[in-house]
Tab-separated table of C-alpha atoms in Angstrom:
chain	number	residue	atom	x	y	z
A	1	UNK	CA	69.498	20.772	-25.567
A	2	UNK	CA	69.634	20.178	-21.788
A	3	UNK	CA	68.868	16.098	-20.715
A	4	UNK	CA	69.342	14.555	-17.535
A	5	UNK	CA	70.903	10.931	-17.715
A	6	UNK	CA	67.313	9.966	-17.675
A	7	UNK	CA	65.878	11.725	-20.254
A	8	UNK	CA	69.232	11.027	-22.681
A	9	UNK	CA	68.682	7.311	-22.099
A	10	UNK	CA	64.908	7.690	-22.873
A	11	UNK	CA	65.834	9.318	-25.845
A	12	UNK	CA	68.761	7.071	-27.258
A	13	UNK	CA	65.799	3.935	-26.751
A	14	UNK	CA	68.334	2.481	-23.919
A	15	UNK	CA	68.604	1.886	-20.325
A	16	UNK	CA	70.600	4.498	-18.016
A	17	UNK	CA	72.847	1.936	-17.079
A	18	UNK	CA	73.774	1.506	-20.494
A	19	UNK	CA	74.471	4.801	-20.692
A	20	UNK	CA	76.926	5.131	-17.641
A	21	UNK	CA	78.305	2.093	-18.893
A	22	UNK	CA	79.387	3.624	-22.461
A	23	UNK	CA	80.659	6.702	-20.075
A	24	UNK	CA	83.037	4.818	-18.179
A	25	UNK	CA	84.344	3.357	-21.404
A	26	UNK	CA	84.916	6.373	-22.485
A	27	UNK	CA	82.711	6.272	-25.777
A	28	UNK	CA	80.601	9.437	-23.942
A	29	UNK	CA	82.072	12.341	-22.415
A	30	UNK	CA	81.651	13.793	-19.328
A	31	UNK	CA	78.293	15.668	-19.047
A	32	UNK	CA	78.067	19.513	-18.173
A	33	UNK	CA	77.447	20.189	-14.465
A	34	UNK	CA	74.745	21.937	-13.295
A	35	UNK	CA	74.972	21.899	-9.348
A	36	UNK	CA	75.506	18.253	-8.622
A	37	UNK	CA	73.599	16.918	-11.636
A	38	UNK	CA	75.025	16.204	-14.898
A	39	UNK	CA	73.270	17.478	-18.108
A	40	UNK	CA	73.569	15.966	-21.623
A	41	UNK	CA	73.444	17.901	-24.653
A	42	UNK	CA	73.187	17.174	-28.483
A	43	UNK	CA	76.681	15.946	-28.770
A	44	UNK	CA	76.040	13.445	-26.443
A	45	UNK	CA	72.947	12.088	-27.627
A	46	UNK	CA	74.557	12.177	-31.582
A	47	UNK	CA	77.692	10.194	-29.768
A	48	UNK	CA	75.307	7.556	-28.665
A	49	UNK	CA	73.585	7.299	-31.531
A	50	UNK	CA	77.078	6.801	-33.319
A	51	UNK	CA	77.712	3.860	-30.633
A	52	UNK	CA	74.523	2.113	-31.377
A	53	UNK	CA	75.224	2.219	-35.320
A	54	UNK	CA	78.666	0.851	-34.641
A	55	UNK	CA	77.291	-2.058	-32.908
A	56	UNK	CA	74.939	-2.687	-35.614
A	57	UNK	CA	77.416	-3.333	-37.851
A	58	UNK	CA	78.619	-5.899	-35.495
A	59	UNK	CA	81.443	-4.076	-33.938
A	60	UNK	CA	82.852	-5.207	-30.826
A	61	UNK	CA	83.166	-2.394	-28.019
A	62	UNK	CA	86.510	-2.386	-28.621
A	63	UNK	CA	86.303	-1.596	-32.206
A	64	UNK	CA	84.246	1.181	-31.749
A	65	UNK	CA	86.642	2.602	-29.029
A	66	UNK	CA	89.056	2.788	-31.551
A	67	UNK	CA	87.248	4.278	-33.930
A	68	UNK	CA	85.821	6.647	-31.805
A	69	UNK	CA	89.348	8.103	-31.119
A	70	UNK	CA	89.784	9.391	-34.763
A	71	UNK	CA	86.711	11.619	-33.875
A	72	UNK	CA	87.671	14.980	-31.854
A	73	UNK	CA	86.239	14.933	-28.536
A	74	UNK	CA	84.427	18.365	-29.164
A	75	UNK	CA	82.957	16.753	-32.903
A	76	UNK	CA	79.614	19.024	-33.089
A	77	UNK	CA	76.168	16.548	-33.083
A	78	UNK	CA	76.033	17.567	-36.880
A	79	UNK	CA	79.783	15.851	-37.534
A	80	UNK	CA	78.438	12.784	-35.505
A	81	UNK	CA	75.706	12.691	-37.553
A	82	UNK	CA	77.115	12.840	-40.972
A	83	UNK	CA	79.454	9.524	-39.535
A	84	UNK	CA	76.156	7.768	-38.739
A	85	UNK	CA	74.498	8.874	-42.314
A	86	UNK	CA	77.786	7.886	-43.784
A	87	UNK	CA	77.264	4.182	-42.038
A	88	UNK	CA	73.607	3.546	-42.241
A	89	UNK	CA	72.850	2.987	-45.825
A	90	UNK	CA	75.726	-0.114	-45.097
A	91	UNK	CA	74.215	-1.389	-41.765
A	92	UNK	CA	73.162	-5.309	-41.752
A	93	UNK	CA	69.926	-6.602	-41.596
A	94	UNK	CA	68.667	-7.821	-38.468
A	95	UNK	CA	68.335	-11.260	-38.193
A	96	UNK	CA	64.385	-12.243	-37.405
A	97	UNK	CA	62.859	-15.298	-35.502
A	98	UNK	CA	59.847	-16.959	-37.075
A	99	UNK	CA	57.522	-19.486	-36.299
A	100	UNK	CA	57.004	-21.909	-39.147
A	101	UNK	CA	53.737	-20.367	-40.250
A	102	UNK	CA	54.976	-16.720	-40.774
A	103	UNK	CA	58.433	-18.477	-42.408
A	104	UNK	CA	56.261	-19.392	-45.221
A	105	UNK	CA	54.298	-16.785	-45.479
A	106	UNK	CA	57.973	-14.573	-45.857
A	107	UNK	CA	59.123	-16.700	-48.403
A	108	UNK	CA	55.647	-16.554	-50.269
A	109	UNK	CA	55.763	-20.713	-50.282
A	110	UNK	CA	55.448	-23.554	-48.194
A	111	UNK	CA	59.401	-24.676	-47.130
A	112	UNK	CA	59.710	-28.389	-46.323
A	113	UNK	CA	61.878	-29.986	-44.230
A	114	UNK	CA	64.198	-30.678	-46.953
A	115	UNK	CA	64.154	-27.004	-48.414
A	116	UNK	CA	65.130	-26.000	-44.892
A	117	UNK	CA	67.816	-27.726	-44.546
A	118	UNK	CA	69.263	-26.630	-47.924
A	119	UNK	CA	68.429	-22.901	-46.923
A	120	UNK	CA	70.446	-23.835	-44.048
A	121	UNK	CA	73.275	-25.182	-45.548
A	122	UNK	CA	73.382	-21.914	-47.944
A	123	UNK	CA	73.370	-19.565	-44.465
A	124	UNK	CA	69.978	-18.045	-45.122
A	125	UNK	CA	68.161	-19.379	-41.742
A	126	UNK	CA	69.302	-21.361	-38.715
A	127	UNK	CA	66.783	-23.493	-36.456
A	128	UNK	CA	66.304	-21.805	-32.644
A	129	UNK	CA	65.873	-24.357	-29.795
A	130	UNK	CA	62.067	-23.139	-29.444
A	131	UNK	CA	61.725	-25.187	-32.279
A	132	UNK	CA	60.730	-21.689	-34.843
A	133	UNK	CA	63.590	-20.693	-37.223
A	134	UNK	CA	66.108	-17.764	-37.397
A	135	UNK	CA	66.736	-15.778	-40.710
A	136	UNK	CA	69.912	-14.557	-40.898
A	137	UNK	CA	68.910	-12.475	-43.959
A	138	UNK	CA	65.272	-11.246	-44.398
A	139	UNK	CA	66.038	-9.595	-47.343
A	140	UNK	CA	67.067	-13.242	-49.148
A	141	UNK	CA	64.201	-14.899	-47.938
A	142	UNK	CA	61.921	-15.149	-50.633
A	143	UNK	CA	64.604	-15.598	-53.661
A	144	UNK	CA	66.983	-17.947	-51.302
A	145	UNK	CA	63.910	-20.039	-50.974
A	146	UNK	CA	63.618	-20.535	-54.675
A	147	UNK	CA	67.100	-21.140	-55.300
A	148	UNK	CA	66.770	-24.037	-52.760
A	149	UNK	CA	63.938	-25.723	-54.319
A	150	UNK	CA	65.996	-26.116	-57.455
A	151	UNK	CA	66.659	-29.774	-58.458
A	152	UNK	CA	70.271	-28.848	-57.969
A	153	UNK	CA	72.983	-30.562	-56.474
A	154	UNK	CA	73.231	-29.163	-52.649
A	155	UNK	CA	76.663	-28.925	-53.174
A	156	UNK	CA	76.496	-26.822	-56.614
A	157	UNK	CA	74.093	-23.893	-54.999
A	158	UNK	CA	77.104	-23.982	-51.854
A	159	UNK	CA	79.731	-23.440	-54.231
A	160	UNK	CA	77.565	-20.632	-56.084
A	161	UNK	CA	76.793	-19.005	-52.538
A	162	UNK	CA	80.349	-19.042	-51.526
A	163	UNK	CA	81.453	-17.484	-54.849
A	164	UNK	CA	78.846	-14.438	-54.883
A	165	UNK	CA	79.900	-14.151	-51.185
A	166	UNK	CA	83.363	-13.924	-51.797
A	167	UNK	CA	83.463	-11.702	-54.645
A	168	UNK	CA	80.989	-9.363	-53.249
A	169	UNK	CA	83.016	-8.743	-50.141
A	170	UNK	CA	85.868	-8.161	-51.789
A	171	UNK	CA	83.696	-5.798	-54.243
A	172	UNK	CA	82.196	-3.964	-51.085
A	173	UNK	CA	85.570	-3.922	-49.260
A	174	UNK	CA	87.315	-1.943	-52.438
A	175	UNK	CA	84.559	0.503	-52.599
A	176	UNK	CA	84.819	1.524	-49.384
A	177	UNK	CA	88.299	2.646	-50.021
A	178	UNK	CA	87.324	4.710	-52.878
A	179	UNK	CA	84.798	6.489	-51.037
A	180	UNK	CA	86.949	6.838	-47.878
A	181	UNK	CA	89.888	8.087	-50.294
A	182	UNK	CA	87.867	10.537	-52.851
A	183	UNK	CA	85.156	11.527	-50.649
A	184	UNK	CA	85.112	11.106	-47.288
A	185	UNK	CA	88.790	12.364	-46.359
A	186	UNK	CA	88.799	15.461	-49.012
A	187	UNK	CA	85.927	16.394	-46.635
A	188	UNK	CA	88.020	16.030	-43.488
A	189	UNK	CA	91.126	18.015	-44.827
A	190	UNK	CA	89.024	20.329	-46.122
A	191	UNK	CA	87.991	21.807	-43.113
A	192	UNK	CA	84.247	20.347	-42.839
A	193	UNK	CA	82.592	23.015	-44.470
A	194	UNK	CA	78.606	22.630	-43.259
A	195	UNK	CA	77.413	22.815	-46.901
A	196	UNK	CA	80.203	19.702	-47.797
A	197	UNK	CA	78.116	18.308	-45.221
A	198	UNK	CA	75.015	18.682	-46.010
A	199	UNK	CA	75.690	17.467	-49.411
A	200	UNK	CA	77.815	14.118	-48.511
A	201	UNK	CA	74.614	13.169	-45.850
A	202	UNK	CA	72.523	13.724	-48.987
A	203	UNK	CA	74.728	11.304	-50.536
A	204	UNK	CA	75.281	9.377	-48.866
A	205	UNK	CA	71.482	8.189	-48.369
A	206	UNK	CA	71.239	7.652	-51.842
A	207	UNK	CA	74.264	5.644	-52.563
A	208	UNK	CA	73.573	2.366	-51.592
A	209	UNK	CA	70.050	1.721	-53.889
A	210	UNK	CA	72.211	3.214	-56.937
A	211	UNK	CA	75.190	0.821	-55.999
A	212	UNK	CA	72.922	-2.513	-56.107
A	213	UNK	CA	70.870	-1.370	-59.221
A	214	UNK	CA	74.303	-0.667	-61.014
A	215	UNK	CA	75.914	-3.895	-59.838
A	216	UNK	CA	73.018	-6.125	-60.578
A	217	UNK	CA	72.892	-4.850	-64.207
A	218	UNK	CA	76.711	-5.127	-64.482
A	219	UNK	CA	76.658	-8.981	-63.439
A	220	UNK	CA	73.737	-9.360	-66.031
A	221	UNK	CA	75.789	-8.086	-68.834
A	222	UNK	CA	79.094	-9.992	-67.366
A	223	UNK	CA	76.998	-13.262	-67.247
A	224	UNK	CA	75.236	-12.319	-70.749
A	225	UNK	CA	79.072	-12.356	-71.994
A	226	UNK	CA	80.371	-15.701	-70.256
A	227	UNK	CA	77.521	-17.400	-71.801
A	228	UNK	CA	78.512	-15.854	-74.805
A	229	UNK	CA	82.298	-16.826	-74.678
A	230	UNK	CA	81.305	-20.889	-73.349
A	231	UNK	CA	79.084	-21.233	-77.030
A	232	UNK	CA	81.689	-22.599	-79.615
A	233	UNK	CA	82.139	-20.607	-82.798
């Protein structure tokens, strides 16, 4: 793969200037000469792709120098990659602006003023200055909005949302270790055999959906069992 600056850019979905941007911060390298104009191959293309992941996940540009610089500078476009499959299934949702109308068709009911605010108040949207609303989390949408029109005290769903949050972090925090620490680095020391690769990108796109299925069943049976243990003998 030959690409001029033009046709990497094109490719990558951003602007050229973006690209000599991420070059002079050092996130690209140099491109190969050919006469007086500089050609882009795989590698360089995979390394931008990497870059755009990274700032998905809300990395600053700074972060992703860093990390960057525990990648060799001659990692093949395969390597890169197997980083970006290894990040994907763990990217954020994009936050979406709607206009009132397609909010309610989202959540599948009409939201009120009042159910906005709580939905607010619980992180799920935030109002633009257009007037239309911002959700943070499409995904939560529909099930935040039924949770809101509970008649529950405001302050009771807060403390609930701040608990799951808290707990879940610390939940997806810990499992990143693991993975880092039994898969991930075994793969690294182990010379990064293509097959190892192969199989970890495989993995690594099914991982997520078996991670939610298996904790949502495992808080059913935990909740199951507090209920249990709160019923006297």
């Amino acid at each position: 793969m030959e690409l001029t600056v033009d046709e990497l850019a094109s490719r990558a979905g951003v602007s050229v200037r973006t690209v000599r941007f991420y070059a002079g911060r050092g996130l690209l390298p140099p491109p190969r000469l050919r006469g007086r104009t500089g050609l882009y191959g795989a590698d360089h293309l995979a390394r931008l792709e990497l870059v755009r992941e990274l700032q998905s996940l809300g990395l600053t540009l700074s972060a992703i120098e860093k990390h960057l610089r525990r990648i060799p500078p001659d990692a093949s476009a395969e390597d890169l990659a197997l980083q970006r499959a290894l990040l994907s299934p763990w990217a954020p949702e994009r936050p979406e602006d709607l206009d009132r109308h397609e909010l309610d068709r989202r959540a599948g009911r009409h939201l009120d003023d009042d159910t906005l605010k709580r939905l607010e108040a619980l992180g799920v949207v935030e109002r633009t200055p257009d007037g239309g609303v911002r959700v943070l989390s499409p995904a939560l949408l529909g099930i935040s909005a039924e949770v809101a029109a509970l008649p529950m005290p405001l302050d009771t769903l807060i403390a609930s949302h701040d608990a799951v949050d808290r707990h879940t972090t610390a939940l997806a925090a810990e499992l990143q270790r693991v993975f880092q620490d039994t898969v991930v680095r075994p793969y690294r020391e182990g010379g990064r055999a293509p097959e190892e690769r192969e199989r970890l990108m495989v993995m690594a796109g099914k991982l997520k959906p078996l991670m939610i299925q298996s904790l949502v069943t495992s808080f059913q049976r935990a909740v199951d069992k507090a209920i249990r243990e709160s019923v006297p003998d």
